[in-house]
GROMACS .gro file of C-alpha atoms in nm:
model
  375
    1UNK     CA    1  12.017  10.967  11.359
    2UNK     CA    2  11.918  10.937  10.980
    3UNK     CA    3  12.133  11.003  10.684
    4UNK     CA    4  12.037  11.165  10.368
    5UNK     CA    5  12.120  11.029  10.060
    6UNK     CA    6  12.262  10.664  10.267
    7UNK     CA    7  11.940  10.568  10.358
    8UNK     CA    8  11.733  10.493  10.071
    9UNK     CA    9  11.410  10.432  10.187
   10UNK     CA   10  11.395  10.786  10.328
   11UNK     CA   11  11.497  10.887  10.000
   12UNK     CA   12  11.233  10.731   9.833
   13UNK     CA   13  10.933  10.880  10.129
   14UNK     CA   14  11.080  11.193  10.077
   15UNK     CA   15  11.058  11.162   9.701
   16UNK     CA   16  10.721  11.023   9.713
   17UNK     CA   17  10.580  11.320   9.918
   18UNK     CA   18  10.761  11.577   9.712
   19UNK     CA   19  10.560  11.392   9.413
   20UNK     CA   20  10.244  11.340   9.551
   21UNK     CA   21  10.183  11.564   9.882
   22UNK     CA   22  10.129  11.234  10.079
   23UNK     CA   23  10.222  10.871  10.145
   24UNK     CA   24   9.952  10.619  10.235
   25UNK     CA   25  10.111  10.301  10.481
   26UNK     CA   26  10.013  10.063  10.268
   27UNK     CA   27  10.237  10.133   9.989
   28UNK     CA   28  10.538  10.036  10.207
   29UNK     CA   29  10.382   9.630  10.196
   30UNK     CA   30  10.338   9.698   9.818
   31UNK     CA   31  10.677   9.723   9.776
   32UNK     CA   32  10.765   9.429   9.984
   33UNK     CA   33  10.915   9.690  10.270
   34UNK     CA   34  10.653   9.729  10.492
   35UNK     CA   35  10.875   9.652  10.836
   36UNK     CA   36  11.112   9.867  10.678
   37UNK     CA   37  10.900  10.154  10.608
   38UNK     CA   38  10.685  10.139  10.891
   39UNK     CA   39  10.936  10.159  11.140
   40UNK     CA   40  11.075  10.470  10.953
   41UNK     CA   41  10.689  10.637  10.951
   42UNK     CA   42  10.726  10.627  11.304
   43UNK     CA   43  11.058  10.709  11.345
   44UNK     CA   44  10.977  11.027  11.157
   45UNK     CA   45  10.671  11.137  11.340
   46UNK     CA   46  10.900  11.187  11.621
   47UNK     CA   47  11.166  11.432  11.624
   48UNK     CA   48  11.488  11.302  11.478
   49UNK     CA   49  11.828  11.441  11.387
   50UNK     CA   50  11.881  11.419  11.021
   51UNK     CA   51  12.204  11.455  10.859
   52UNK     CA   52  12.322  11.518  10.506
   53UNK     CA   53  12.612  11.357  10.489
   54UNK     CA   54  12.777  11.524  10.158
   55UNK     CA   55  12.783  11.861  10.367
   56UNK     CA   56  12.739  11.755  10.684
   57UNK     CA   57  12.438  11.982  10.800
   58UNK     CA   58  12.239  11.849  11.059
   59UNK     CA   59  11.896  11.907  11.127
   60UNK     CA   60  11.638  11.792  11.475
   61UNK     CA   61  11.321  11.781  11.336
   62UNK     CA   62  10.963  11.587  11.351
   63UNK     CA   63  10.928  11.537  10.921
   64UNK     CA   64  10.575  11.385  10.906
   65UNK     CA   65  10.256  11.364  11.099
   66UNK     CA   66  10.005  11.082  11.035
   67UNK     CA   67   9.637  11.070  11.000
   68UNK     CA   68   9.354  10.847  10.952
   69UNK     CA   69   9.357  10.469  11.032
   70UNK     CA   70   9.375  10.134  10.897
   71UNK     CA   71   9.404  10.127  10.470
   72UNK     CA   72   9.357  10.516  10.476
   73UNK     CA   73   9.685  10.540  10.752
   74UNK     CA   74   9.887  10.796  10.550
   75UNK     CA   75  10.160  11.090  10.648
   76UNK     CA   76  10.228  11.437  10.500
   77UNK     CA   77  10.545  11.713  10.582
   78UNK     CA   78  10.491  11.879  10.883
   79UNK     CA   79  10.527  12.247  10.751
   80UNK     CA   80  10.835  12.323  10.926
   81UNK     CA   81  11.014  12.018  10.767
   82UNK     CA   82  11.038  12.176  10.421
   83UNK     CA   83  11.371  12.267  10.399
   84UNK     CA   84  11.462  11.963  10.449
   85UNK     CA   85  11.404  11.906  10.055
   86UNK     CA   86  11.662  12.137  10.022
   87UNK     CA   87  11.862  11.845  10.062
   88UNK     CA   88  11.738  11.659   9.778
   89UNK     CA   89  11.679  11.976   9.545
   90UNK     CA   90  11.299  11.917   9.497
   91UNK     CA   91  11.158  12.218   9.781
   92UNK     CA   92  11.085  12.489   9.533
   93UNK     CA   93  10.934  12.212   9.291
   94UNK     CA   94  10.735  12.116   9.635
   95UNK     CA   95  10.630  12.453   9.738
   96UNK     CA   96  10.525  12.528   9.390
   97UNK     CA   97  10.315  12.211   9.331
   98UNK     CA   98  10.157  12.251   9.698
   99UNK     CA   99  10.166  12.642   9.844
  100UNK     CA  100  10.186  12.654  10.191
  101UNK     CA  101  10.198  12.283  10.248
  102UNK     CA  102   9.803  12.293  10.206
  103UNK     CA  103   9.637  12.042   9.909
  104UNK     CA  104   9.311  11.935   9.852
  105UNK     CA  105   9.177  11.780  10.154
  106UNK     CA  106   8.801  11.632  10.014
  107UNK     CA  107   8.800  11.198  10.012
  108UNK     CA  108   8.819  11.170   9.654
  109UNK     CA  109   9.126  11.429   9.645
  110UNK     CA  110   9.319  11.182   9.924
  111UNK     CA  111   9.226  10.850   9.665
  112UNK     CA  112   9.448  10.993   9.396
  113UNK     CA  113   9.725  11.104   9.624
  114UNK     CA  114   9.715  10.794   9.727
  115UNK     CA  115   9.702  10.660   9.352
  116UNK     CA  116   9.956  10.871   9.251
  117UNK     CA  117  10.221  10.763   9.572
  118UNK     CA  118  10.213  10.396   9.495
  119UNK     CA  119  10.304  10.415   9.176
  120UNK     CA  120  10.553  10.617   9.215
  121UNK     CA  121  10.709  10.429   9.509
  122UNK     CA  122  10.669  10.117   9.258
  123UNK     CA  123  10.894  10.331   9.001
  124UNK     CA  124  11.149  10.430   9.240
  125UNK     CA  125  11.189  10.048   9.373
  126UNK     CA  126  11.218   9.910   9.046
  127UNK     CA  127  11.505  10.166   8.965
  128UNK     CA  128  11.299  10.411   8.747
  129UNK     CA  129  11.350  10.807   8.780
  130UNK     CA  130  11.106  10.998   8.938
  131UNK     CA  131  11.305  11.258   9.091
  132UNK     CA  132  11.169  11.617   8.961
  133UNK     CA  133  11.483  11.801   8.948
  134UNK     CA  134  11.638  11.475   8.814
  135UNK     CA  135  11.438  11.434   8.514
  136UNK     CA  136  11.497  11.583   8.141
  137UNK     CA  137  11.220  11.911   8.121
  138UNK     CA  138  10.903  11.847   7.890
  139UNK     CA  139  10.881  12.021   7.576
  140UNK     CA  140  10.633  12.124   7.413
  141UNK     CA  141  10.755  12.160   7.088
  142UNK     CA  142  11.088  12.170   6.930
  143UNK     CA  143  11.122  11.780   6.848
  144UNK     CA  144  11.419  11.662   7.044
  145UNK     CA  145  11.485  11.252   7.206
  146UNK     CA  146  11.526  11.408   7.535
  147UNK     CA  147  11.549  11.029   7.729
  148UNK     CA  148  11.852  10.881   7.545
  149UNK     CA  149  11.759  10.561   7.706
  150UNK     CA  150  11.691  10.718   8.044
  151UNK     CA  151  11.381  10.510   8.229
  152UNK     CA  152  11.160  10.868   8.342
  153UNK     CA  153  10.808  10.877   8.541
  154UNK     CA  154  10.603  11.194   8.476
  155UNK     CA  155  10.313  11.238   8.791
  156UNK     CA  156  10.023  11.354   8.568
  157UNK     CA  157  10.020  11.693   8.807
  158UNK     CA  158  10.375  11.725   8.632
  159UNK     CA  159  10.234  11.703   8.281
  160UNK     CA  160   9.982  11.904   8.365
  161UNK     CA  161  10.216  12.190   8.442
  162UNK     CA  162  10.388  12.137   8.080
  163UNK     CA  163  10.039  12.121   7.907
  164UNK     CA  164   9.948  12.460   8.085
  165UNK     CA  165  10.276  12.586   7.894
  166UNK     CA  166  10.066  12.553   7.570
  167UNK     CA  167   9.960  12.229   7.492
  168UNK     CA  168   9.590  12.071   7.552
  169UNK     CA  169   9.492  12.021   7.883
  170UNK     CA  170   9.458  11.704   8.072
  171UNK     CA  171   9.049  11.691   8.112
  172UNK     CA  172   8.890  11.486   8.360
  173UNK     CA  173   9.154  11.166   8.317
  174UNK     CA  174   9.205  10.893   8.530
  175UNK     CA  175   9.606  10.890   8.454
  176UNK     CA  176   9.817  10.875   8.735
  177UNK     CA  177  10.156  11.001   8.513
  178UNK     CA  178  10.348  10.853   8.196
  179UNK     CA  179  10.647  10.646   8.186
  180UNK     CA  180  10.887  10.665   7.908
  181UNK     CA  181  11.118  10.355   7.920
  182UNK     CA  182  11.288  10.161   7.659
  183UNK     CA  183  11.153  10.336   7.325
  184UNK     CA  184  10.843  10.379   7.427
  185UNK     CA  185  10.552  10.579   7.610
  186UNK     CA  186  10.319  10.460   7.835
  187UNK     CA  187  10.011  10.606   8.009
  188UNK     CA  188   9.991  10.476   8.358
  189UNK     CA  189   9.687  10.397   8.597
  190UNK     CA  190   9.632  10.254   8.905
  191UNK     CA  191   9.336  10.042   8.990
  192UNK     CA  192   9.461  10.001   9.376
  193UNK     CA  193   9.178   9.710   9.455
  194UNK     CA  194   8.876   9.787   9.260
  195UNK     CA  195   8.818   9.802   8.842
  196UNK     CA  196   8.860  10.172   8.774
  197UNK     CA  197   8.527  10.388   8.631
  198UNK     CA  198   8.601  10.594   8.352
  199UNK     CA  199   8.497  10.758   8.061
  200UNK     CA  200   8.642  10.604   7.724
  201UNK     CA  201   8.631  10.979   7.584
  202UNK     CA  202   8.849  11.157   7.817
  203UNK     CA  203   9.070  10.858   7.799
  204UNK     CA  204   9.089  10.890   7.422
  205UNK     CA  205   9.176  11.252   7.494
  206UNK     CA  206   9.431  11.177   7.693
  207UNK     CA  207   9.576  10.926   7.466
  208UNK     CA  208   9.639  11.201   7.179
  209UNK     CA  209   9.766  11.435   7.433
  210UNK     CA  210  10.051  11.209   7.524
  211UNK     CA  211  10.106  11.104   7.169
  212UNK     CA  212  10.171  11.462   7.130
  213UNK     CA  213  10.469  11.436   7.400
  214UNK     CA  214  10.570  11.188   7.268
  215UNK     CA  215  10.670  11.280   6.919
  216UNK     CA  216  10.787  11.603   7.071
  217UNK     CA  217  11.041  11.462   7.339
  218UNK     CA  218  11.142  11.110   7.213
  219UNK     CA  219  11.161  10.917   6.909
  220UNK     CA  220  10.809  10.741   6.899
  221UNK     CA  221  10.514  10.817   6.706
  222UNK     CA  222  10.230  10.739   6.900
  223UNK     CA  223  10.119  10.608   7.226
  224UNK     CA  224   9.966  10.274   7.193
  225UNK     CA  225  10.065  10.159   7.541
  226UNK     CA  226   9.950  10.157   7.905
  227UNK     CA  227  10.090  10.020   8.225
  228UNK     CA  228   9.743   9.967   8.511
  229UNK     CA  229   9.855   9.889   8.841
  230UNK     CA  230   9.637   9.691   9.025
  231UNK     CA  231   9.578   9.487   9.333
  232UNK     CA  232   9.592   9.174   9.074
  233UNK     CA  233   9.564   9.065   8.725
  234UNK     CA  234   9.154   9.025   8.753
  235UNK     CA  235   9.104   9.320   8.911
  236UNK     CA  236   9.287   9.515   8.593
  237UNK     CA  237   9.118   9.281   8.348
  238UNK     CA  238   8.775   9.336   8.465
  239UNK     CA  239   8.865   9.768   8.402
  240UNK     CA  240   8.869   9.742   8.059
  241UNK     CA  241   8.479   9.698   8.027
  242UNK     CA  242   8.439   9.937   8.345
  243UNK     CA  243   8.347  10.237   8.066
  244UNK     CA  244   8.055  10.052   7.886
  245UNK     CA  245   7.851  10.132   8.228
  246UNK     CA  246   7.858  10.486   8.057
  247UNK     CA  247   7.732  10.323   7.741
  248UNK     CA  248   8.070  10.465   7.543
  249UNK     CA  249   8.126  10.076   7.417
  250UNK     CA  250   8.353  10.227   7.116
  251UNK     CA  251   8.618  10.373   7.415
  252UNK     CA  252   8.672  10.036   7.611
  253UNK     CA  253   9.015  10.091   7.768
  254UNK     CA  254   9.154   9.815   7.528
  255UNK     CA  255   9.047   9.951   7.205
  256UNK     CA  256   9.186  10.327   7.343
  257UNK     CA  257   9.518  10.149   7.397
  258UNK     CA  258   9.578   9.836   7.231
  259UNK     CA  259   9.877   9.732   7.465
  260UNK     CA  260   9.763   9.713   7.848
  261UNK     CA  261  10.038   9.622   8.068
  262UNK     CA  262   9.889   9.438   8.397
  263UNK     CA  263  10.128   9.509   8.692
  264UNK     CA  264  10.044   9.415   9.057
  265UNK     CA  265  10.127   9.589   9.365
  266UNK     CA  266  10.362   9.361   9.491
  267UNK     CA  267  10.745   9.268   9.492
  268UNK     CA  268  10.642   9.066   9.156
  269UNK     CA  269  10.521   9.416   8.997
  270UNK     CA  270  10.846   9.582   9.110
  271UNK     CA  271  11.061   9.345   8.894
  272UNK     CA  272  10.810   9.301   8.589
  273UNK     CA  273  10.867   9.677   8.578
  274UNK     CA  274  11.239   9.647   8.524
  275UNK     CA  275  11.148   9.469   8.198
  276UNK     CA  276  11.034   9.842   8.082
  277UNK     CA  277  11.375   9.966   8.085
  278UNK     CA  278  11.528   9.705   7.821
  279UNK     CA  279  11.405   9.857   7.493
  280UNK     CA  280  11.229   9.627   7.273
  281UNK     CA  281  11.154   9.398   7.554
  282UNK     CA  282  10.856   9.255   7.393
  283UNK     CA  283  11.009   9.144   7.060
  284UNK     CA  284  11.329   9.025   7.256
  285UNK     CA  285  11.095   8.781   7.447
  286UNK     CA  286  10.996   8.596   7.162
  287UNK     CA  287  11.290   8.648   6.982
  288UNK     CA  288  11.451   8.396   7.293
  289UNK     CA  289  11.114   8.175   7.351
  290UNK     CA  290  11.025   8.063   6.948
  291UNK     CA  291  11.263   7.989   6.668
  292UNK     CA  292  11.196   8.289   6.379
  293UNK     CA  293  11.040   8.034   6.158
  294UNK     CA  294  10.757   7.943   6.441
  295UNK     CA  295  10.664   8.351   6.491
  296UNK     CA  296  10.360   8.482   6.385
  297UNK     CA  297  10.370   8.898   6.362
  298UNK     CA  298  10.066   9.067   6.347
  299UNK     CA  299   9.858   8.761   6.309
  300UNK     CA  300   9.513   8.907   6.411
  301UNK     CA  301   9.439   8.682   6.597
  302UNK     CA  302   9.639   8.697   6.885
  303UNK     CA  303   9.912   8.399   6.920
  304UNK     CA  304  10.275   8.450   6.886
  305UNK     CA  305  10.369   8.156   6.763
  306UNK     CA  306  10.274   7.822   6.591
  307UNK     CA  307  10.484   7.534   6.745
  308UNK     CA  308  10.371   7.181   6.614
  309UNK     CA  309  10.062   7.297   6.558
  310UNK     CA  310   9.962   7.424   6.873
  311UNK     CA  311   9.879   7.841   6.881
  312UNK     CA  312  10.119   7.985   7.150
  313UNK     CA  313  10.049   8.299   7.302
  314UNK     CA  314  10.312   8.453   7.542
  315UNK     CA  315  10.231   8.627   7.834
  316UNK     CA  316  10.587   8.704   7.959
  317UNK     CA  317  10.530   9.071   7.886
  318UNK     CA  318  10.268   9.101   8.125
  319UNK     CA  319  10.053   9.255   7.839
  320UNK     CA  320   9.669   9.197   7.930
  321UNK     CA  321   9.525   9.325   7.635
  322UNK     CA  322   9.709   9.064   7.440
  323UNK     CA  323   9.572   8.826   7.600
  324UNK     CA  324   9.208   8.891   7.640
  325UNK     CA  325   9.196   8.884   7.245
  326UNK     CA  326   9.358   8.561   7.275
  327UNK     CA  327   9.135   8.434   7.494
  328UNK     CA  328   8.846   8.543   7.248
  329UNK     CA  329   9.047   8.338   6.972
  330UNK     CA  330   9.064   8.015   7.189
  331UNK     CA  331   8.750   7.998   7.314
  332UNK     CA  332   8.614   8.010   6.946
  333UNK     CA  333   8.853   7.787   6.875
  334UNK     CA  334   8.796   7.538   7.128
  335UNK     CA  335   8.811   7.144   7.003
  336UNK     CA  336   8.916   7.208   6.661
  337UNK     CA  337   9.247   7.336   6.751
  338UNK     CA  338   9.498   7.306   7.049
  339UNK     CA  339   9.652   7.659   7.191
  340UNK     CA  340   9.872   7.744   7.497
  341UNK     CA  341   9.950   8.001   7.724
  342UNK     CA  342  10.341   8.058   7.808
  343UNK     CA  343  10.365   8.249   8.160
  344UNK     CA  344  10.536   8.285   8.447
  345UNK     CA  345  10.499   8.084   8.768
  346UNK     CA  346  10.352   8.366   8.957
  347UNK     CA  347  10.118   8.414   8.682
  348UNK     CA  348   9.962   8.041   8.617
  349UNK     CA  349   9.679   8.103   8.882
  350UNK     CA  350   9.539   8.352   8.703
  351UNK     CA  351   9.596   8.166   8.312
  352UNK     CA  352   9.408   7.883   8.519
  353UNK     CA  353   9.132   8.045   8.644
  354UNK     CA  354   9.088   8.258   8.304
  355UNK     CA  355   9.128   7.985   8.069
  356UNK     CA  356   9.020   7.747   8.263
  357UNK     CA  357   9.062   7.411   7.980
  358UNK     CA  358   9.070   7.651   7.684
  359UNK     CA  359   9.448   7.628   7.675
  360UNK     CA  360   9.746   7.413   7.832
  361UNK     CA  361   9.988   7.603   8.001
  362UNK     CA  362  10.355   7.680   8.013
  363UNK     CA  363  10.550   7.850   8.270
  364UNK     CA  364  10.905   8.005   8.229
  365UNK     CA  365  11.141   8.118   8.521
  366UNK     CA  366  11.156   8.555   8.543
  367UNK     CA  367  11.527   8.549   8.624
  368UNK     CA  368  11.594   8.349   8.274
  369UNK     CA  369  11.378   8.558   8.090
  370UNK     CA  370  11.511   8.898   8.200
  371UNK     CA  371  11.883   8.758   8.191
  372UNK     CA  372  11.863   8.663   7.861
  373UNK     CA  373  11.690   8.955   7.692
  374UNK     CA  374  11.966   9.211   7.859
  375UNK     CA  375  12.249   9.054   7.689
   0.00000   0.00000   0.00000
């Protein structure tokens, strides 16, 4: 027996399906639950008795049926399990986004389902709202702050269905949704294991089309940000020049956005997310790491901070950009000047292997920095 809303990981599968149509297995070791989930994929493929246990309703029914093997394992509703959203107030959302339980069925189609279900399972497991019926409607125009602090994923098939209200389509993007968090908006991709291939132009498309959200449903004036999940930090770095194999050098993914937030599919990712929700996240960083006289705003050239003389760059936001036009800075700058990186430990592999002896390096607990910024 399985109760609806106790048990949170069905919760979250039955979110994730409503969301994206289907759940790939692998997510579930993404988010550090893979036991966990597993056992309830299997559980579910069976028939079960499900109860809701604010009315009490019971229902015996086989919710999912699995297909394909290894990295490609993934589960959809069985058709007679639909009212089962009922529970969770997301079936007409469901039955609208996917009539008749039937999607899209073609390879590509199942990559982006699967793109799309990781990151939202990452968003519900670091605490973020994903919930259709649960988050604030999109407008379209009519400026209004519709978040009021609220931490709300968009799937891109969502703001497609706003944009088909009257705004510019979506064209051709790789986006996987938006997140607005903090006092901000940020496009959101996932690489999954392998540097994405895009087209700077659609991206740049994109870009303006969110920017136009933006101003319309919360108090920011353009979106400068973007979140890439990916199966590491290299694998998200080495995206960013994926679009000159199209020759469009001018629409690198960096110069589209100039703030690219590198978050792995992991545990790791799950809590550098949480750092989204805290507005002003980045500024309250360095606000804790560098005395105000040692911060350098805007320098142009990438570091954060002159302490002593060395150039410190901090790469406790995560932000990937950042750093690859710090890295650019320090190799230039090698011999005639000494520069750092600040990161965290689960980060210094990568700041090695990147840097290599460009730059010494620094590394700060996660639980001090995220303690002390939410005071």
């Amino acid at each position: 027996m399985l109760k609806i809303p106790n048990n949170k990981k069905l919760v979250n599968m039955l979110t994730v399906l409503t969301v994206a149509g289907e759940m790939p297995l692998v997510a579930a070791s993404q988010a550090g639950s893979h036991e966990g989930y597993r056992k309830l994929f299997y559980e579910l493929s069976k028939k079960q008795v499900l109860v809701n246990t604010k009315t009490n309703e019971q229902m015996r029914v086989k919710l999912i049926h699995m297909s394909d093997r290894g990295d490609k394992r993934r589960c959809r509703f069985y058709k007679n399990a639909i009212p089962i959203l009922d529970w969770i107030g997301t079936r007409a959302y469901y039955e609208e986004m996917f009539p008749d339980n039937k999607m899209s069925g073609g390879e590509q189609n199942r990559f982006r389902n699967a793109m799309v279900a990781e990151a939202v399972l990452m968003m519900l497991e670091s605490g973020i709202e994903v919930l259709p019926t649960m988050l604030p409607a999109l407008r379209i125009n009519n400026r209004h702050n519709s978040f009021n602090r609220r931490s709300c994923f968009y799937s891109a098939r969502q703001l497609k269905q706003t944009l088909n209200k009257g705004m510019n389509k979506i064209v051709s993007s790789r986006i996987v949704g938006a997140l607005f968090a903090g006092n901000n908006v940020y496009a959101v991709y996932n690489t999954r294991s392998s540097a994405i291939k895009w087209k700077g132009m659609n991206e740049m498309k994109t870009k303006h089309i969110l920017t136009d959200l933006a101003r319309v449903n919360g108090d920011v004036s353009v979106c400068d940000s973007a979140v890439i999940f990916g199966k590491d930090d290299w694998t998200v770095l080495k995206s960013f020049f994926s679009a000159t194999a199209y020759g469009e050098k001018d629409f690198r993914f960096d110069k589209i956005y100039p703030n690219v937030y590198a978050i792995p599919q992991s545990p790791i990712g799950i809590e550098l997310l949480k750092l989204f929700k805290i507005p002003n996240f980045q500024e309250k960083i360095l606000a804790y790491m560098f005395e105000e006289k040692d911060i350098c705003r805007n320098s142009g050239y990438g570091w954060h901070a002159v302490v002593d003389g060395t150039y410190v760059f901090s790469y406790l936001d995560a932000n990937i950009a950042a750093i690859s036009r710090f890295y650019e800075t320090a190799k230039r700058g090698k011999g005639k000047h000494k520069f750092m990186v600040v990161c965290y430990d689960f980060q210094e592999k990568f700041i090695k292997d990147y840097f290599e002896d460009i730059a010494s390096i620094a590394t700060m607990p996660f639980q001090e920095i995220i303690k002390s910024i939410r005071r």
